[in-house]
mmCIF file of C-alpha atoms in Angstrom:
data_model
loop_
_atom_site.group_PDB
_atom_site.id
_atom_site.type_symbol
_atom_site.label_atom_id
_atom_site.label_comp_id
_atom_site.label_asym_id
_atom_site.label_seq_id
_atom_site.Cartn_x
_atom_site.Cartn_y
_atom_site.Cartn_z
ATOM 1 C CA UNK C 21 -2.973 -20.050 -9.132
ATOM 2 C CA UNK C 22 -2.075 -17.637 -6.295
ATOM 3 C CA UNK C 23 -3.392 -18.757 -2.930
ATOM 4 C CA UNK C 24 -4.090 -15.053 -2.024
ATOM 5 C CA UNK C 25 -6.367 -12.492 -3.733
ATOM 6 C CA UNK C 26 -4.391 -9.948 -1.942
ATOM 7 C CA UNK C 27 -1.021 -9.693 -0.545
ATOM 8 C CA UNK C 28 0.353 -6.530 1.201
ATOM 9 C CA UNK C 29 4.088 -6.245 2.630
ATOM 10 C CA UNK C 30 5.355 -3.360 4.326
ATOM 11 C CA UNK C 31 2.856 -0.727 3.203
ATOM 12 C CA UNK C 32 3.612 2.816 4.855
ATOM 13 C CA UNK C 33 1.894 6.037 3.868
ATOM 14 C CA UNK C 34 2.034 9.735 5.437
ATOM 15 C CA UNK C 35 -0.092 12.465 4.937
ATOM 16 C CA UNK C 36 1.882 15.916 5.400
ATOM 17 C CA UNK C 37 3.186 15.588 8.919
ATOM 18 C CA UNK C 38 1.419 12.386 9.985
ATOM 19 C CA UNK C 39 2.047 8.695 9.224
ATOM 20 C CA UNK C 40 -1.097 6.782 8.434
ATOM 21 C CA UNK C 41 0.209 3.569 7.851
ATOM 22 C CA UNK C 42 3.372 1.850 8.936
ATOM 23 C CA UNK C 43 4.984 -1.221 7.720
ATOM 24 C CA UNK C 44 1.218 -2.807 7.236
ATOM 25 C CA UNK C 45 1.305 -6.540 6.116
ATOM 26 C CA UNK C 46 -1.556 -8.774 5.339
ATOM 27 C CA UNK C 47 -3.164 -11.433 3.371
ATOM 28 C CA UNK C 48 -6.536 -11.849 1.891
ATOM 29 C CA UNK C 49 -7.163 -15.382 0.662
ATOM 30 C CA UNK C 50 -9.023 -16.068 -2.712
ATOM 31 C CA UNK C 51 -12.762 -16.625 -2.124
ATOM 32 C CA UNK C 52 -12.868 -15.094 1.598
ATOM 33 C CA UNK C 53 -14.836 -12.623 3.060
ATOM 34 C CA UNK C 54 -13.004 -10.006 4.911
ATOM 35 C CA UNK C 55 -13.658 -6.650 6.918
ATOM 36 C CA UNK C 56 -11.800 -3.686 7.181
ATOM 37 C CA UNK C 57 -12.873 -2.243 10.804
ATOM 38 C CA UNK C 58 -11.208 0.321 13.102
ATOM 39 C CA UNK C 59 -11.528 3.417 15.050
ATOM 40 C CA UNK C 60 -11.929 6.641 13.050
ATOM 41 C CA UNK C 61 -8.463 7.724 11.831
ATOM 42 C CA UNK C 62 -7.049 4.342 12.447
ATOM 43 C CA UNK C 63 -6.060 4.473 8.322
ATOM 44 C CA UNK C 64 -8.580 2.421 6.932
ATOM 45 C CA UNK C 65 -9.481 4.775 3.829
ATOM 46 C CA UNK C 66 -5.493 5.508 3.287
ATOM 47 C CA UNK C 67 -4.954 1.489 3.031
ATOM 48 C CA UNK C 68 -8.069 1.323 0.651
ATOM 49 C CA UNK C 69 -6.672 4.320 -1.561
ATOM 50 C CA UNK C 70 -3.084 2.754 -1.574
ATOM 51 C CA UNK C 71 -4.600 -0.371 -2.872
ATOM 52 C CA UNK C 72 -6.679 1.496 -5.604
ATOM 53 C CA UNK C 73 -3.681 3.398 -6.831
ATOM 54 C CA UNK C 74 -5.049 6.671 -5.540
ATOM 55 C CA UNK C 75 -2.618 7.354 -3.007
ATOM 56 C CA UNK C 76 1.252 6.477 -3.285
ATOM 57 C CA UNK C 77 2.734 4.856 -0.383
ATOM 58 C CA UNK C 78 5.977 5.686 0.879
ATOM 59 C CA UNK C 79 7.157 1.796 0.426
ATOM 60 C CA UNK C 80 5.181 -1.232 -0.280
ATOM 61 C CA UNK C 81 4.909 -4.490 -2.037
ATOM 62 C CA UNK C 82 1.409 -5.106 -3.372
ATOM 63 C CA UNK C 83 -0.068 -8.226 -5.025
ATOM 64 C CA UNK C 84 -3.815 -8.079 -6.308
ATOM 65 C CA UNK C 85 -4.549 -11.491 -8.115
ATOM 66 C CA UNK C 86 -1.812 -11.816 -10.642
ATOM 67 C CA UNK C 87 -0.804 -8.315 -10.611
ATOM 68 C CA UNK C 88 2.308 -6.901 -8.292
ATOM 69 C CA UNK C 89 3.328 -3.512 -7.474
ATOM 70 C CA UNK C 90 6.322 -2.146 -5.775
ATOM 71 C CA UNK C 91 6.978 1.032 -4.216
ATOM 72 C CA UNK C 92 10.186 2.708 -2.905
ATOM 73 C CA UNK C 93 9.965 6.009 -1.069
ATOM 74 C CA UNK C 94 8.019 8.482 -3.229
ATOM 75 C CA UNK C 95 10.657 11.067 -2.645
ATOM 76 C CA UNK C 96 13.434 8.683 -4.023
ATOM 77 C CA UNK C 97 11.164 8.036 -7.146
ATOM 78 C CA UNK C 98 10.157 11.872 -7.711
ATOM 79 C CA UNK C 99 14.020 12.737 -7.475
ATOM 80 C CA UNK C 100 14.829 10.018 -10.059
ATOM 81 C CA UNK C 101 12.116 11.207 -12.487
ATOM 82 C CA UNK C 102 13.407 15.015 -12.445
ATOM 83 C CA UNK C 103 16.732 14.195 -12.600
#
């Protein structure tokens, strides 16, 4: 079993014209209680939306329990899908 319930590596996310998250890295241990705190505009909601799959990060490696996701730059992915 993995020792971390959540592991985030190199998460970057941008709103149009503003970088909200830049190379975020952290882990949350299994069975731990964790709080996400910070001032307005710090990127808390952007981070949670990326973890939930509601926002597409520019790049990241995310692992939640036994699932692993990896993103490269969204623009490159979009180019590859549209030809």
